[in-house]
């Protein structure tokens, strides 16, 4: 499964920003048809997004995804119908209530892929898993027959605040996310790992604060997230760097793997005076999976 470190949102109705996105180091662009687009520009955005997709069929360096409107609005199906001729790598689904929404989208994609002559199942899904109150109570539904198109989950604190009636998502003393939002983060991470999908870190809204972004990337990475959503072109490079394994990490991971390979049949080995067991081997292999894709 291909992983993306940086996922840059680009408003789908801005020729200037689309052009800027294409020159950006982001591993993926998310062409936005939802919140970045005003209602009176929806049709323009759909056409511009489809044209951009068609004009950029080579996705080897940068994938092109599209965020459609939520399924419970009349905009979502026309969004999909408009962009599928451009064969996006994936669809970003906002404001989900449960895994049933993902499966509904998956069915629509099967129909549209067939119409467009695309490989069945080739369009992936990233869902923004925590934007409704219901979503926090339905994470268990992902464990039960969710579409294999779902390859990544991310979370959001802004719409969730509105959904929960919160005037802020931050704790007044620490400035960190308050408890409901930390729960959302934890559930997103846990669920993604449980179904072998990529857990993608939340957008960092203060886009001028690149140091703060870098610190949050490191925190996300320590928790288990891979990659992060970006909203400004300057954020992609910081995110790419933070999620690329360092030389030290790679050396260590290789030594851990070698220690197990040199002792076949052993579940526990010693390295530098420390005990290593299966979780360490799994972590080392996770890291090497990142290296395989991004170098290190
Ligand atoms: N993608 C591509 N290009 C972008 C961009 C983006 N997300 N955000 C800014 N740019 C471009 C600007 O057009 C500008 O280019 P120019 O100098 O050629 O005009 C350059 O990058 C510098 O932008 P800057 O002046 O620093 O920011 P801004 O005030 O123009 O824009 C935002 C700030 C937040 C409006 C803008 O970053 C944006 O639109 N972000 C995406 C919003 C979005 O999609 N939200 C939905 C998901 S939460
Ligand atoms: Mg809108």
Tab-separated table of C-alpha atoms and ligand atoms in Angstrom:
chain	number	residue	atom	x	y	z
A	1	UNK	CA	0.000	0.000	0.000
A	2	UNK	CA	1.382	3.404	-0.945
A	3	UNK	CA	1.723	5.851	1.947
A	4	UNK	CA	1.726	9.624	1.632
A	5	UNK	CA	3.535	11.857	4.116
A	6	UNK	CA	2.116	15.261	3.188
A	7	UNK	CA	-1.437	15.717	1.914
A	8	UNK	CA	-1.933	19.345	0.769
A	9	UNK	CA	-5.450	20.753	0.512
A	10	UNK	CA	-5.912	22.928	-2.565
A	11	UNK	CA	-9.207	24.747	-3.210
A	12	UNK	CA	-10.657	23.106	-6.325
A	13	UNK	CA	-11.766	26.404	-7.826
A	14	UNK	CA	-8.438	28.260	-7.751
A	15	UNK	CA	-6.360	28.006	-10.901
A	16	UNK	CA	-3.498	29.793	-9.187
A	17	UNK	CA	-3.392	27.454	-6.186
A	18	UNK	CA	-3.808	24.351	-8.343
A	19	UNK	CA	-0.764	25.408	-10.351
A	20	UNK	CA	1.123	26.108	-7.142
A	21	UNK	CA	0.162	22.709	-5.723
A	22	UNK	CA	1.573	20.865	-8.699
A	23	UNK	CA	5.032	22.350	-8.054
A	24	UNK	CA	4.816	21.623	-4.328
A	25	UNK	CA	6.701	18.705	-2.712
A	26	UNK	CA	3.471	17.319	-1.205
A	27	UNK	CA	3.158	13.546	-1.754
A	28	UNK	CA	-0.550	14.067	-2.428
A	29	UNK	CA	-2.833	16.978	-3.231
A	30	UNK	CA	-6.409	17.001	-1.980
A	31	UNK	CA	-8.403	19.023	-4.488
A	32	UNK	CA	-11.200	20.399	-2.365
A	33	UNK	CA	-14.811	20.637	-3.464
A	34	UNK	CA	-16.142	21.050	0.085
A	35	UNK	CA	-15.443	23.804	2.614
A	36	UNK	CA	-12.872	25.708	0.553
A	37	UNK	CA	-15.469	26.249	-2.192
A	38	UNK	CA	-18.430	28.605	-1.887
A	39	UNK	CA	-21.803	27.276	-3.025
A	40	UNK	CA	-22.026	29.543	-6.050
A	41	UNK	CA	-18.679	28.259	-7.338
A	42	UNK	CA	-19.419	24.550	-6.946
A	43	UNK	CA	-19.919	23.874	-10.662
A	44	UNK	CA	-16.794	25.821	-11.625
A	45	UNK	CA	-14.804	23.918	-9.008
A	46	UNK	CA	-16.000	20.549	-10.322
A	47	UNK	CA	-14.980	21.392	-13.890
A	48	UNK	CA	-11.643	22.886	-12.897
A	49	UNK	CA	-10.860	19.883	-10.710
A	50	UNK	CA	-11.761	17.385	-13.434
A	51	UNK	CA	-9.656	19.297	-15.984
A	52	UNK	CA	-6.708	19.374	-13.589
A	53	UNK	CA	-6.965	15.620	-12.990
A	54	UNK	CA	-7.130	14.902	-16.704
A	55	UNK	CA	-4.160	17.167	-17.394
A	56	UNK	CA	-2.046	15.283	-14.804
A	57	UNK	CA	-2.317	11.544	-15.470
A	58	UNK	CA	1.182	10.769	-14.156
A	59	UNK	CA	0.817	10.368	-10.404
A	60	UNK	CA	4.137	8.700	-9.655
A	61	UNK	CA	5.515	11.661	-7.702
A	62	UNK	CA	2.303	13.212	-6.473
A	63	UNK	CA	-1.083	11.580	-6.055
A	64	UNK	CA	-4.255	13.546	-6.736
A	65	UNK	CA	-7.204	13.039	-4.393
A	66	UNK	CA	-10.513	14.906	-4.267
A	67	UNK	CA	-12.528	15.882	-1.211
A	68	UNK	CA	-16.201	15.702	-2.065
A	69	UNK	CA	-19.102	17.132	-0.088
A	70	UNK	CA	-20.663	15.001	2.675
A	71	UNK	CA	-22.900	12.127	1.582
A	72	UNK	CA	-25.927	13.613	3.356
A	73	UNK	CA	-25.887	16.639	1.045
A	74	UNK	CA	-27.185	16.660	-2.547
A	75	UNK	CA	-23.746	17.865	-3.684
A	76	UNK	CA	-21.765	14.687	-3.143
A	77	UNK	CA	-23.020	12.558	-6.037
A	78	UNK	CA	-22.654	15.311	-8.666
A	79	UNK	CA	-19.154	15.969	-7.254
A	80	UNK	CA	-18.214	12.330	-7.855
A	81	UNK	CA	-19.811	12.105	-11.270
A	82	UNK	CA	-17.901	15.216	-12.305
A	83	UNK	CA	-14.438	14.144	-11.147
A	84	UNK	CA	-14.308	10.395	-11.827
A	85	UNK	CA	-13.479	10.879	-15.540
A	86	UNK	CA	-10.183	12.307	-14.245
A	87	UNK	CA	-9.390	9.074	-12.360
A	88	UNK	CA	-8.435	10.536	-8.978
A	89	UNK	CA	-6.203	8.285	-6.844
A	90	UNK	CA	-8.705	8.572	-4.066
A	91	UNK	CA	-11.669	10.359	-2.549
A	92	UNK	CA	-11.590	12.159	0.796
A	93	UNK	CA	-14.899	11.684	2.569
A	94	UNK	CA	-15.815	14.315	5.188
A	95	UNK	CA	-18.354	14.291	8.014
A	96	UNK	CA	-18.910	10.545	8.253
A	97	UNK	CA	-21.275	9.025	10.796
A	98	UNK	CA	-19.981	5.453	10.635
A	99	UNK	CA	-18.303	2.927	8.344
A	100	UNK	CA	-21.628	2.579	6.518
A	101	UNK	CA	-20.873	5.912	4.814
A	102	UNK	CA	-17.554	4.592	3.567
A	103	UNK	CA	-19.280	1.520	2.159
A	104	UNK	CA	-21.932	3.658	0.455
A	105	UNK	CA	-19.199	5.681	-1.202
A	106	UNK	CA	-17.424	2.462	-2.192
A	107	UNK	CA	-20.542	1.285	-4.037
A	108	UNK	CA	-20.875	4.583	-5.877
A	109	UNK	CA	-17.218	4.338	-6.879
A	110	UNK	CA	-17.703	0.843	-8.276
A	111	UNK	CA	-20.492	2.133	-10.522
A	112	UNK	CA	-18.508	5.127	-11.699
A	113	UNK	CA	-15.283	3.183	-12.233
A	114	UNK	CA	-17.229	0.782	-14.438
A	115	UNK	CA	-18.713	3.655	-16.427
A	116	UNK	CA	-15.309	5.296	-16.896
A	117	UNK	CA	-13.523	2.068	-17.783
A	118	UNK	CA	-11.274	2.304	-14.719
A	119	UNK	CA	-9.968	-0.702	-12.850
A	120	UNK	CA	-12.610	-1.817	-10.372
A	121	UNK	CA	-11.547	-0.995	-6.823
A	122	UNK	CA	-8.693	1.286	-7.873
A	123	UNK	CA	-10.054	4.479	-6.277
A	124	UNK	CA	-9.069	4.607	-2.606
A	125	UNK	CA	-10.818	6.367	0.278
A	126	UNK	CA	-9.475	8.525	3.094
A	127	UNK	CA	-12.157	9.410	5.598
A	128	UNK	CA	-12.173	12.331	7.988
A	129	UNK	CA	-13.374	10.122	10.763
A	130	UNK	CA	-14.316	12.492	13.605
A	131	UNK	CA	-16.406	15.395	12.354
A	132	UNK	CA	-19.809	14.398	13.759
A	133	UNK	CA	-20.884	13.565	17.317
A	134	UNK	CA	-22.090	10.147	16.125
A	135	UNK	CA	-18.702	9.327	14.658
A	136	UNK	CA	-17.088	9.074	18.091
A	137	UNK	CA	-19.568	6.366	19.056
A	138	UNK	CA	-19.370	4.225	15.901
A	139	UNK	CA	-15.676	3.461	15.449
A	140	UNK	CA	-16.368	-0.219	16.153
A	141	UNK	CA	-18.265	-0.386	12.824
A	142	UNK	CA	-14.956	-0.117	10.954
A	143	UNK	CA	-13.900	-3.494	12.340
A	144	UNK	CA	-16.778	-5.185	10.595
A	145	UNK	CA	-16.561	-5.434	6.817
A	146	UNK	CA	-15.449	-1.973	5.856
A	147	UNK	CA	-14.528	-1.565	2.181
A	148	UNK	CA	-10.896	-2.321	1.315
A	149	UNK	CA	-10.845	0.978	-0.518
A	150	UNK	CA	-10.476	2.634	2.889
A	151	UNK	CA	-6.701	2.959	3.108
A	152	UNK	CA	-6.370	6.014	5.367
A	153	UNK	CA	-8.162	7.773	8.203
A	154	UNK	CA	-7.625	11.236	9.580
A	155	UNK	CA	-9.462	13.251	12.187
A	156	UNK	CA	-10.605	16.833	12.628
A	157	UNK	CA	-11.089	19.094	15.613
A	158	UNK	CA	-12.864	22.043	14.016
A	159	UNK	CA	-16.148	20.542	12.819
A	160	UNK	CA	-16.179	18.271	15.851
A	161	UNK	CA	-16.117	21.310	18.150
A	162	UNK	CA	-19.217	22.645	16.415
A	163	UNK	CA	-20.875	19.220	16.566
A	164	UNK	CA	-20.217	18.929	20.302
A	165	UNK	CA	-21.340	22.485	21.088
A	166	UNK	CA	-17.826	23.429	22.235
A	167	UNK	CA	-16.738	27.058	21.927
A	168	UNK	CA	-13.110	25.908	21.620
A	169	UNK	CA	-11.293	22.615	21.130
A	170	UNK	CA	-8.344	23.719	23.288
A	171	UNK	CA	-7.699	23.392	26.987
A	172	UNK	CA	-7.517	26.924	28.458
A	173	UNK	CA	-4.354	26.278	30.531
A	174	UNK	CA	-2.179	24.089	28.314
A	175	UNK	CA	-3.360	25.092	24.829
A	176	UNK	CA	-3.403	21.370	23.937
A	177	UNK	CA	-6.477	19.689	22.523
A	178	UNK	CA	-9.095	19.214	25.241
A	179	UNK	CA	-10.239	15.731	26.266
A	180	UNK	CA	-13.015	15.060	23.674
A	181	UNK	CA	-10.571	15.933	20.888
A	182	UNK	CA	-7.820	13.770	22.323
A	183	UNK	CA	-10.344	10.958	22.409
A	184	UNK	CA	-11.082	11.593	18.728
A	185	UNK	CA	-7.366	11.471	17.938
A	186	UNK	CA	-6.884	8.253	19.895
A	187	UNK	CA	-9.886	6.528	18.313
A	188	UNK	CA	-8.754	7.532	14.835
A	189	UNK	CA	-5.238	6.187	15.406
A	190	UNK	CA	-6.411	2.968	17.032
A	191	UNK	CA	-9.030	2.218	14.403
A	192	UNK	CA	-6.683	2.916	11.517
A	193	UNK	CA	-4.081	0.555	12.975
A	194	UNK	CA	-6.716	-2.069	13.734
A	195	UNK	CA	-7.770	-2.233	10.082
A	196	UNK	CA	-4.284	-1.767	8.637
A	197	UNK	CA	-5.018	1.677	7.215
A	198	UNK	CA	-2.734	4.723	7.369
A	199	UNK	CA	-3.445	7.001	10.350
A	200	UNK	CA	-2.915	10.567	9.081
A	201	UNK	CA	-2.269	13.431	11.519
A	202	UNK	CA	-4.698	16.300	11.835
A	203	UNK	CA	-4.273	19.640	10.032
A	204	UNK	CA	-2.198	22.257	11.860
A	205	UNK	CA	-4.220	25.414	11.320
A	206	UNK	CA	-1.649	28.043	12.368
A	207	UNK	CA	0.104	27.827	9.004
A	208	UNK	CA	2.673	30.542	9.679
A	209	UNK	CA	4.075	28.641	12.688
A	210	UNK	CA	6.350	26.075	11.030
A	211	UNK	CA	8.207	25.285	14.264
A	212	UNK	CA	4.947	24.474	15.989
A	213	UNK	CA	4.017	22.305	13.010
A	214	UNK	CA	7.297	20.428	13.197
A	215	UNK	CA	6.843	19.793	16.937
A	216	UNK	CA	3.337	18.484	16.338
A	217	UNK	CA	4.567	16.229	13.505
A	218	UNK	CA	7.108	14.690	15.890
A	219	UNK	CA	4.447	14.175	18.531
A	220	UNK	CA	2.111	12.610	15.944
A	221	UNK	CA	4.856	10.328	14.712
A	222	UNK	CA	5.733	9.177	18.227
A	223	UNK	CA	2.070	8.268	18.769
A	224	UNK	CA	1.940	6.181	15.588
A	225	UNK	CA	0.577	8.522	12.929
A	226	UNK	CA	2.115	8.548	9.464
A	227	UNK	CA	1.972	11.844	7.620
A	228	UNK	CA	-0.156	14.909	8.096
A	229	UNK	CA	-2.705	17.050	6.315
A	230	UNK	CA	-1.390	20.450	5.095
A	231	UNK	CA	-3.351	23.561	4.189
A	232	UNK	CA	-0.496	25.810	3.069
A	233	UNK	CA	2.313	25.027	0.601
A	234	UNK	CA	5.027	25.854	3.141
A	235	UNK	CA	3.866	23.031	5.397
A	236	UNK	CA	4.606	20.122	3.017
A	237	UNK	CA	8.394	20.226	3.277
A	238	UNK	CA	8.274	20.298	7.084
A	239	UNK	CA	5.897	17.337	7.126
A	240	UNK	CA	7.961	15.327	4.624
A	241	UNK	CA	11.092	15.835	6.680
A	242	UNK	CA	9.431	14.935	9.973
A	243	UNK	CA	7.999	11.678	8.619
A	244	UNK	CA	11.124	10.514	6.775
A	245	UNK	CA	13.106	8.101	8.970
A	246	UNK	CA	16.487	9.441	10.115
A	247	UNK	CA	19.755	7.606	9.439
A	248	UNK	CA	20.003	6.717	13.121
A	249	UNK	CA	16.521	5.215	13.139
A	250	UNK	CA	17.236	3.189	10.012
A	251	UNK	CA	20.515	1.840	11.396
A	252	UNK	CA	18.799	0.813	14.615
A	253	UNK	CA	15.871	-0.845	12.824
A	254	UNK	CA	18.252	-2.847	10.630
A	255	UNK	CA	20.160	-4.043	13.684
A	256	UNK	CA	16.926	-5.104	15.398
A	257	UNK	CA	15.834	-7.099	12.347
A	258	UNK	CA	19.298	-8.652	12.029
A	259	UNK	CA	19.289	-9.632	15.713
A	260	UNK	CA	16.134	-11.679	15.159
A	261	UNK	CA	17.338	-13.134	11.862
A	262	UNK	CA	20.565	-14.284	13.507
A	263	UNK	CA	18.563	-16.098	16.175
A	264	UNK	CA	15.837	-17.965	14.295
A	265	UNK	CA	13.198	-19.460	16.528
A	266	UNK	CA	13.867	-17.054	19.393
A	267	UNK	CA	11.066	-14.683	20.448
A	268	UNK	CA	13.347	-12.604	22.650
A	269	UNK	CA	16.895	-11.459	21.919
A	270	UNK	CA	19.366	-9.053	23.507
A	271	UNK	CA	20.844	-5.985	21.781
A	272	UNK	CA	23.146	-3.463	23.482
A	273	UNK	CA	22.150	-4.840	26.879
A	274	UNK	CA	18.423	-4.425	26.225
A	275	UNK	CA	15.757	-7.049	25.767
A	276	UNK	CA	13.978	-7.061	22.401
A	277	UNK	CA	10.807	-8.972	21.647
A	278	UNK	CA	8.119	-9.090	18.987
A	279	UNK	CA	6.790	-5.518	19.385
A	280	UNK	CA	10.314	-4.186	18.721
A	281	UNK	CA	10.584	-6.323	15.604
A	282	UNK	CA	7.206	-5.055	14.421
A	283	UNK	CA	8.282	-1.442	14.983
A	284	UNK	CA	11.508	-2.022	13.091
A	285	UNK	CA	9.570	-3.504	10.182
A	286	UNK	CA	7.121	-0.573	10.220
A	287	UNK	CA	10.048	1.783	9.971
A	288	UNK	CA	11.608	-0.133	7.085
A	289	UNK	CA	8.263	0.044	5.267
A	290	UNK	CA	8.551	3.840	5.489
A	291	UNK	CA	12.139	3.691	4.230
A	292	UNK	CA	11.106	1.528	1.283
A	293	UNK	CA	8.898	4.331	0.114
A	294	UNK	CA	10.510	7.555	1.229
A	295	UNK	CA	14.158	6.659	1.649
A	296	UNK	CA	15.809	7.536	4.925
B	1	LIG	N1	-2.468	25.321	-2.178
B	1	LIG	C1	-1.774	25.883	-3.173
B	1	LIG	N2	-1.325	27.149	-3.130
B	1	LIG	C2	-1.587	27.858	-2.018
B	1	LIG	C3	-2.300	27.326	-0.943
B	1	LIG	C4	-2.765	25.999	-1.052
B	1	LIG	N3	-3.458	25.416	-0.076
B	1	LIG	N4	-2.387	28.253	0.022
B	1	LIG	C5	-1.744	29.340	-0.420
B	1	LIG	N5	-1.260	29.120	-1.663
B	1	LIG	C6	-0.478	30.035	-2.483
B	1	LIG	C7	-1.098	31.408	-2.555
B	1	LIG	O1	-1.972	31.514	-3.639
B	1	LIG	C8	0.122	32.264	-2.727
B	1	LIG	O2	0.542	32.184	-4.066
B	1	LIG	P1	0.814	33.510	-4.936
B	1	LIG	O3	1.867	34.242	-4.177
B	1	LIG	O4	1.256	32.989	-6.253
B	1	LIG	O5	-0.494	34.201	-4.972
B	1	LIG	C9	1.193	31.551	-1.932
B	1	LIG	O6	0.763	30.197	-1.843
B	1	LIG	C10	1.389	32.124	-0.546
B	1	LIG	O7	0.166	32.146	0.125
B	1	LIG	P2	-0.044	33.073	1.393
B	1	LIG	O8	-0.186	34.490	0.967
B	1	LIG	O9	0.998	32.751	2.387
B	1	LIG	O10	-1.422	32.554	1.971
B	1	LIG	P3	-2.875	33.110	1.600
B	1	LIG	O11	-3.213	34.167	2.597
B	1	LIG	O12	-2.960	33.435	0.161
B	1	LIG	O13	-3.786	31.850	1.833
B	1	LIG	C11	-5.170	30.293	2.996
B	1	LIG	C12	-4.083	31.365	3.121
B	1	LIG	C13	-5.380	29.614	4.319
B	1	LIG	C14	-6.455	30.940	2.499
B	1	LIG	C15	-4.677	29.265	1.941
B	1	LIG	O14	-3.488	28.718	2.420
B	1	LIG	C16	-5.643	28.187	1.564
B	1	LIG	O15	-6.485	28.389	0.701
B	1	LIG	N6	-5.493	26.985	2.151
B	1	LIG	C17	-6.309	25.844	1.832
B	1	LIG	C18	-7.649	25.975	2.485
B	1	LIG	C19	-8.443	24.724	2.316
B	1	LIG	O16	-8.395	24.042	1.319
B	1	LIG	N7	-9.192	24.400	3.361
B	1	LIG	C20	-9.981	23.216	3.383
B	1	LIG	C21	-9.338	22.158	4.200
B	1	LIG	S1	-9.336	22.486	5.930
B	2	LIG	MG1	-19.312	24.625	0.132
